[in-house]
Amino acid sequence: MDKFHLGFPQNLHSTSPLMDTSTSPSVAPKSFRKSIITTLMEATTFKEDTYFVSNLKSSEKKALQELKDKLSTCEEANNASIFGVPLLGGNEYDDRANVLLLKFLRARDFKVVDALNMLLKCLTWRREFGADNVVDEELVEFNDLEGVVAYMQGYDREGHPVCYNAYGVFREKEMYEKIFGDEEKLKKFLRWRVQVLERGIKLLHFKPGGVNALIQVTDLKDMPKRELRVASNHILSLFQDNYPEMVARKIFINVPWYFSMLYSMFSPFLTQRTKSKFVISKEGNAAETLYKFIRPEDIPVRYGGLSRPNDLQNGPPKPASEFTVKGGEKVNIQIEGIEGGATITWDIVVGGWDLEYSAEFVPSAQHSYIIAIEKPRKIGASEEAIHNSFTSKEAGKLVLSVDNIASRKKKVAAYRYVVRKCSTV
């Protein structure tokens, strides 16, 4: 079995989840920090529902039964289902139906009449919109937006599917006009956006104790403010009205100083419970924030992770080892036990690089020369994960070095590797 260890400093060998890094807001006027970002960050942490009926308060159990009774008398609910879950489907569907009904009740603070009205309006909207079949539609005009603007990719550490959103491409007038140029185009965009969300919902369990919500990561970098006001309002209103409690956490990354203006734009469309799910990360601090919730092998390379678009074609991602690089320190990762003729392939990334990186092969034989695979070079803050390979002619070890001596800031990092032995005929 191949061995590896982190060289000096010796106290940086942990691969446990990075849950203590800072997510303080970016520098901006004091009044802005206190009134918007600080307030959001200090808000009560959202607690996800387990959907076990036995855990409900007596008043909540009563509300659930009352909602079921009212639904049974509604003609609109006969043979109706939402997200493939029958509302009144019999005993075998009771648990799934309970999860769904509790989402509507939770969204309306267990006020039965309000929850019933919301559910019936949702049924009407889904029927008129054709939401049940939208996943199967070929919306070819949005192919260029797949994997760029809104897309499902990977899971968080708790198994929630993750949906990424990035609207920076619309800062270009030509792209904006192409997608939002008139009301008809906006309707088509909303249809595609619903399609992306419905794909994610198909991954949910709808069972007590299961994975019953998504994680949303929204990248605010270069997002145009005024131009997307109408589209943003439509999306937020549509999702909140028809997809209650479908998001366990909303992570905003690359938050600019003018976030207060963006927040004031969509805040009226959000409930207090929704706001409690927010996680705010300052601009340029995406990796440090995302590593808290998502493993690096599931985070796109554009956000400081190791996941590339075509990775999943080869099956589930290979797990990565996580570590931190403290300010003023250098870390050497040593991958030992490489046999002669073997090929080692590795990925390595440091969130917000801005440090020096190098790779070398050190032969086991005393009088052999060290081979510089990648000479020391400064890696820019915006550079993605490094992917490289090397075939050794003799036995030895690979040493990956990250030098953070010139900085005082601690940085999160991750790497992984595969060694393929030489096959002889």
PDB file of N, CA and C in Angstrom, residues 125 129 134-152 163-167 169-170 175 179-180 184-200 235 238-239 243:
ATOM      1  N   TRP A 125     -50.255  25.849 -10.311  1.00  0.00           N
ATOM      2  CA  TRP A 125     -49.098  26.347 -11.061  1.00  0.00           C
ATOM      3  C   TRP A 125     -48.389  25.204 -11.780  1.00  0.00           C
ATOM      4  N   PHE A 129     -47.976  25.162 -15.697  1.00  0.00           N
ATOM      5  CA  PHE A 129     -46.592  25.316 -16.154  1.00  0.00           C
ATOM      6  C   PHE A 129     -46.080  24.046 -16.828  1.00  0.00           C
ATOM      7  N   VAL A 134     -41.162  18.973 -17.293  1.00  0.00           N
ATOM      8  CA  VAL A 134     -40.175  19.935 -17.786  1.00  0.00           C
ATOM      9  C   VAL A 134     -38.773  19.338 -17.851  1.00  0.00           C
ATOM     10  N   VAL A 135     -38.475  18.362 -16.984  1.00  0.00           N
ATOM     11  CA  VAL A 135     -37.138  17.753 -16.976  1.00  0.00           C
ATOM     12  C   VAL A 135     -36.841  17.058 -18.305  1.00  0.00           C
ATOM     13  N   ASP A 136     -37.850  16.548 -18.951  1.00  0.00           N
ATOM     14  CA  ASP A 136     -37.659  15.797 -20.199  1.00  0.00           C
ATOM     15  C   ASP A 136     -37.598  16.681 -21.438  1.00  0.00           C
ATOM     16  N   GLU A 137     -37.840  17.970 -21.290  1.00  0.00           N
ATOM     17  CA  GLU A 137     -37.817  18.876 -22.436  1.00  0.00           C
ATOM     18  C   GLU A 137     -36.392  19.185 -22.878  1.00  0.00           C
ATOM     19  N   GLU A 138     -36.211  19.367 -24.163  1.00  0.00           N
ATOM     20  CA  GLU A 138     -34.909  19.751 -24.710  1.00  0.00           C
ATOM     21  C   GLU A 138     -34.928  21.257 -24.983  1.00  0.00           C
ATOM     22  N   LEU A 139     -34.392  22.001 -24.037  1.00  0.00           N
ATOM     23  CA  LEU A 139     -34.349  23.460 -24.171  1.00  0.00           C
ATOM     24  C   LEU A 139     -32.971  23.832 -24.728  1.00  0.00           C
ATOM     25  N   VAL A 140     -32.795  23.554 -26.017  1.00  0.00           N
ATOM     26  CA  VAL A 140     -31.477  23.649 -26.654  1.00  0.00           C
ATOM     27  C   VAL A 140     -30.917  25.064 -26.644  1.00  0.00           C
ATOM     28  N   GLU A 141     -31.781  26.069 -26.585  1.00  0.00           N
ATOM     29  CA  GLU A 141     -31.287  27.445 -26.610  1.00  0.00           C
ATOM     30  C   GLU A 141     -30.503  27.805 -25.356  1.00  0.00           C
ATOM     31  N   PHE A 142     -30.573  26.919 -24.343  1.00  0.00           N
ATOM     32  CA  PHE A 142     -29.853  27.191 -23.096  1.00  0.00           C
ATOM     33  C   PHE A 142     -28.660  26.254 -22.901  1.00  0.00           C
ATOM     34  N   ASN A 143     -28.264  25.567 -23.958  1.00  0.00           N
ATOM     35  CA  ASN A 143     -27.125  24.657 -23.849  1.00  0.00           C
ATOM     36  C   ASN A 143     -25.855  25.379 -23.407  1.00  0.00           C
ATOM     37  N   ASP A 144     -25.702  26.628 -23.857  1.00  0.00           N
ATOM     38  CA  ASP A 144     -24.504  27.394 -23.497  1.00  0.00           C
ATOM     39  C   ASP A 144     -24.484  27.758 -22.012  1.00  0.00           C
ATOM     40  N   LEU A 145     -25.641  27.705 -21.364  1.00  0.00           N
ATOM     41  CA  LEU A 145     -25.720  28.066 -19.950  1.00  0.00           C
ATOM     42  C   LEU A 145     -25.523  26.867 -19.032  1.00  0.00           C
ATOM     43  N   GLU A 146     -25.628  25.647 -19.606  1.00  0.00           N
ATOM     44  CA  GLU A 146     -25.450  24.440 -18.804  1.00  0.00           C
ATOM     45  C   GLU A 146     -24.029  24.396 -18.239  1.00  0.00           C
ATOM     46  N   GLY A 147     -23.931  24.169 -16.956  1.00  0.00           N
ATOM     47  CA  GLY A 147     -22.621  24.109 -16.318  1.00  0.00           C
ATOM     48  C   GLY A 147     -21.981  25.456 -16.091  1.00  0.00           C
ATOM     49  N   VAL A 148     -22.701  26.538 -16.408  1.00  0.00           N
ATOM     50  CA  VAL A 148     -22.146  27.888 -16.254  1.00  0.00           C
ATOM     51  C   VAL A 148     -23.026  28.750 -15.357  1.00  0.00           C
ATOM     52  N   VAL A 149     -24.300  28.864 -15.699  1.00  0.00           N
ATOM     53  CA  VAL A 149     -25.213  29.762 -14.979  1.00  0.00           C
ATOM     54  C   VAL A 149     -25.918  29.055 -13.825  1.00  0.00           C
ATOM     55  N   ALA A 150     -26.475  27.879 -14.088  1.00  0.00           N
ATOM     56  CA  ALA A 150     -27.168  27.124 -13.043  1.00  0.00           C
ATOM     57  C   ALA A 150     -27.000  25.640 -13.358  1.00  0.00           C
ATOM     58  N   TYR A 151     -26.534  24.873 -12.378  1.00  0.00           N
ATOM     59  CA  TYR A 151     -26.275  23.461 -12.639  1.00  0.00           C
ATOM     60  C   TYR A 151     -26.170  22.694 -11.327  1.00  0.00           C
ATOM     61  N   MET A 152     -26.541  21.422 -11.380  1.00  0.00           N
ATOM     62  CA  MET A 152     -26.388  20.520 -10.251  1.00  0.00           C
ATOM     63  C   MET A 152     -25.019  19.863 -10.344  1.00  0.00           C
ATOM     64  N   CYS A 163     -26.686  22.739  -5.883  1.00  0.00           N
ATOM     65  CA  CYS A 163     -27.013  23.498  -7.084  1.00  0.00           C
ATOM     66  C   CYS A 163     -26.204  24.787  -7.082  1.00  0.00           C
ATOM     67  N   TYR A 164     -25.442  25.009  -8.139  1.00  0.00           N
ATOM     68  CA  TYR A 164     -24.624  26.225  -8.263  1.00  0.00           C
ATOM     69  C   TYR A 164     -25.321  27.226  -9.176  1.00  0.00           C
ATOM     70  N   ASN A 165     -25.231  28.490  -8.790  1.00  0.00           N
ATOM     71  CA  ASN A 165     -25.824  29.576  -9.576  1.00  0.00           C
ATOM     72  C   ASN A 165     -24.786  30.681  -9.748  1.00  0.00           C
ATOM     73  N   ALA A 166     -24.593  31.129 -10.977  1.00  0.00           N
ATOM     74  CA  ALA A 166     -23.647  32.214 -11.247  1.00  0.00           C
ATOM     75  C   ALA A 166     -24.177  33.027 -12.424  1.00  0.00           C
ATOM     76  N   TYR A 167     -24.432  34.302 -12.180  1.00  0.00           N
ATOM     77  CA  TYR A 167     -25.053  35.134 -13.211  1.00  0.00           C
ATOM     78  C   TYR A 167     -24.111  36.200 -13.770  1.00  0.00           C
ATOM     79  N   VAL A 169     -22.131  36.065 -16.222  1.00  0.00           N
ATOM     80  CA  VAL A 169     -22.060  36.117 -17.692  1.00  0.00           C
ATOM     81  C   VAL A 169     -23.017  37.160 -18.261  1.00  0.00           C
ATOM     82  N   PHE A 170     -24.026  37.531 -17.485  1.00  0.00           N
ATOM     83  CA  PHE A 170     -25.025  38.469 -17.991  1.00  0.00           C
ATOM     84  C   PHE A 170     -24.582  39.928 -17.871  1.00  0.00           C
ATOM     85  N   MET A 175     -25.127  38.986 -24.194  1.00  0.00           N
ATOM     86  CA  MET A 175     -25.659  37.790 -23.535  1.00  0.00           C
ATOM     87  C   MET A 175     -26.962  38.115 -22.807  1.00  0.00           C
ATOM     88  N   ILE A 179     -30.827  36.420 -23.607  1.00  0.00           N
ATOM     89  CA  ILE A 179     -31.601  35.624 -22.657  1.00  0.00           C
ATOM     90  C   ILE A 179     -32.791  36.383 -22.077  1.00  0.00           C
ATOM     91  N   PHE A 180     -32.619  37.681 -21.819  1.00  0.00           N
ATOM     92  CA  PHE A 180     -33.673  38.451 -21.147  1.00  0.00           C
ATOM     93  C   PHE A 180     -34.203  39.617 -21.980  1.00  0.00           C
ATOM     94  N   GLU A 184     -40.949  37.169 -23.573  1.00  0.00           N
ATOM     95  CA  GLU A 184     -40.992  35.790 -24.038  1.00  0.00           C
ATOM     96  C   GLU A 184     -39.684  35.058 -23.703  1.00  0.00           C
ATOM     97  N   LYS A 185     -38.562  35.764 -23.865  1.00  0.00           N
ATOM     98  CA  LYS A 185     -37.264  35.170 -23.541  1.00  0.00           C
ATOM     99  C   LYS A 185     -37.148  34.910 -22.049  1.00  0.00           C
ATOM    100  N   LEU A 186     -37.659  35.831 -21.248  1.00  0.00           N
ATOM    101  CA  LEU A 186     -37.622  35.658 -19.804  1.00  0.00           C
ATOM    102  C   LEU A 186     -38.423  34.429 -19.387  1.00  0.00           C
ATOM    103  N   LYS A 187     -39.584  34.217 -20.001  1.00  0.00           N
ATOM    104  CA  LYS A 187     -40.408  33.048 -19.688  1.00  0.00           C
ATOM    105  C   LYS A 187     -39.663  31.752 -20.004  1.00  0.00           C
ATOM    106  N   LYS A 188     -38.961  31.744 -21.134  1.00  0.00           N
ATOM    107  CA  LYS A 188     -38.209  30.548 -21.517  1.00  0.00           C
ATOM    108  C   LYS A 188     -37.066  30.302 -20.530  1.00  0.00           C
ATOM    109  N   PHE A 189     -36.418  31.391 -20.086  1.00  0.00           N
ATOM    110  CA  PHE A 189     -35.327  31.240 -19.119  1.00  0.00           C
ATOM    111  C   PHE A 189     -35.855  30.657 -17.812  1.00  0.00           C
ATOM    112  N   LEU A 190     -36.989  31.149 -17.356  1.00  0.00           N
ATOM    113  CA  LEU A 190     -37.581  30.640 -16.126  1.00  0.00           C
ATOM    114  C   LEU A 190     -37.916  29.157 -16.266  1.00  0.00           C
ATOM    115  N   ARG A 191     -38.329  28.778 -17.456  1.00  0.00           N
ATOM    116  CA  ARG A 191     -38.650  27.367 -17.684  1.00  0.00           C
ATOM    117  C   ARG A 191     -37.382  26.513 -17.569  1.00  0.00           C
ATOM    118  N   TRP A 192     -36.292  27.008 -18.142  1.00  0.00           N
ATOM    119  CA  TRP A 192     -35.024  26.278 -18.035  1.00  0.00           C
ATOM    120  C   TRP A 192     -34.535  26.241 -16.589  1.00  0.00           C
ATOM    121  N   ARG A 193     -34.702  27.357 -15.894  1.00  0.00           N
ATOM    122  CA  ARG A 193     -34.239  27.414 -14.499  1.00  0.00           C
ATOM    123  C   ARG A 193     -35.027  26.446 -13.622  1.00  0.00           C
ATOM    124  N   VAL A 194     -36.332  26.317 -13.885  1.00  0.00           N
ATOM    125  CA  VAL A 194     -37.154  25.343 -13.166  1.00  0.00           C
ATOM    126  C   VAL A 194     -36.699  23.936 -13.511  1.00  0.00           C
ATOM    127  N   GLN A 195     -36.322  23.703 -14.755  1.00  0.00           N
ATOM    128  CA  GLN A 195     -35.845  22.393 -15.172  1.00  0.00           C
ATOM    129  C   GLN A 195     -34.618  21.976 -14.362  1.00  0.00           C
ATOM    130  N   VAL A 196     -33.675  22.904 -14.162  1.00  0.00           N
ATOM    131  CA  VAL A 196     -32.471  22.610 -13.386  1.00  0.00           C
ATOM    132  C   VAL A 196     -32.851  22.234 -11.953  1.00  0.00           C
ATOM    133  N   LEU A 197     -33.771  23.000 -11.362  1.00  0.00           N
ATOM    134  CA  LEU A 197     -34.193  22.727  -9.992  1.00  0.00           C
ATOM    135  C   LEU A 197     -34.898  21.376  -9.882  1.00  0.00           C
ATOM    136  N   GLU A 198     -35.748  21.074 -10.847  1.00  0.00           N
ATOM    137  CA  GLU A 198     -36.475  19.801 -10.818  1.00  0.00           C
ATOM    138  C   GLU A 198     -35.525  18.614 -10.939  1.00  0.00           C
ATOM    139  N   ARG A 199     -34.429  18.788 -11.651  1.00  0.00           N
ATOM    140  CA  ARG A 199     -33.424  17.721 -11.727  1.00  0.00           C
ATOM    141  C   ARG A 199     -32.875  17.421 -10.334  1.00  0.00           C
ATOM    142  N   GLY A 200     -32.597  18.476  -9.607  1.00  0.00           N
ATOM    143  CA  GLY A 200     -32.067  18.305  -8.257  1.00  0.00           C
ATOM    144  C   GLY A 200     -33.071  17.663  -7.324  1.00  0.00           C
ATOM    145  N   ILE A 235     -37.637  34.666 -10.264  1.00  0.00           N
ATOM    146  CA  ILE A 235     -37.089  33.378  -9.815  1.00  0.00           C
ATOM    147  C   ILE A 235     -37.360  33.167  -8.328  1.00  0.00           C
ATOM    148  N   LEU A 238     -41.113  32.676  -7.594  1.00  0.00           N
ATOM    149  CA  LEU A 238     -41.595  31.391  -8.109  1.00  0.00           C
ATOM    150  C   LEU A 238     -41.108  30.237  -7.236  1.00  0.00           C
ATOM    151  N   PHE A 239     -39.832  30.270  -6.857  1.00  0.00           N
ATOM    152  CA  PHE A 239     -39.270  29.186  -6.049  1.00  0.00           C
ATOM    153  C   PHE A 239     -39.857  29.160  -4.650  1.00  0.00           C
ATOM    154  N   TYR A 243     -41.774  25.804  -4.104  1.00  0.00           N
ATOM    155  CA  TYR A 243     -40.773  24.840  -3.664  1.00  0.00           C
ATOM    156  C   TYR A 243     -40.424  25.082  -2.194  1.00  0.00           C
TER     157      TYR A 243
END
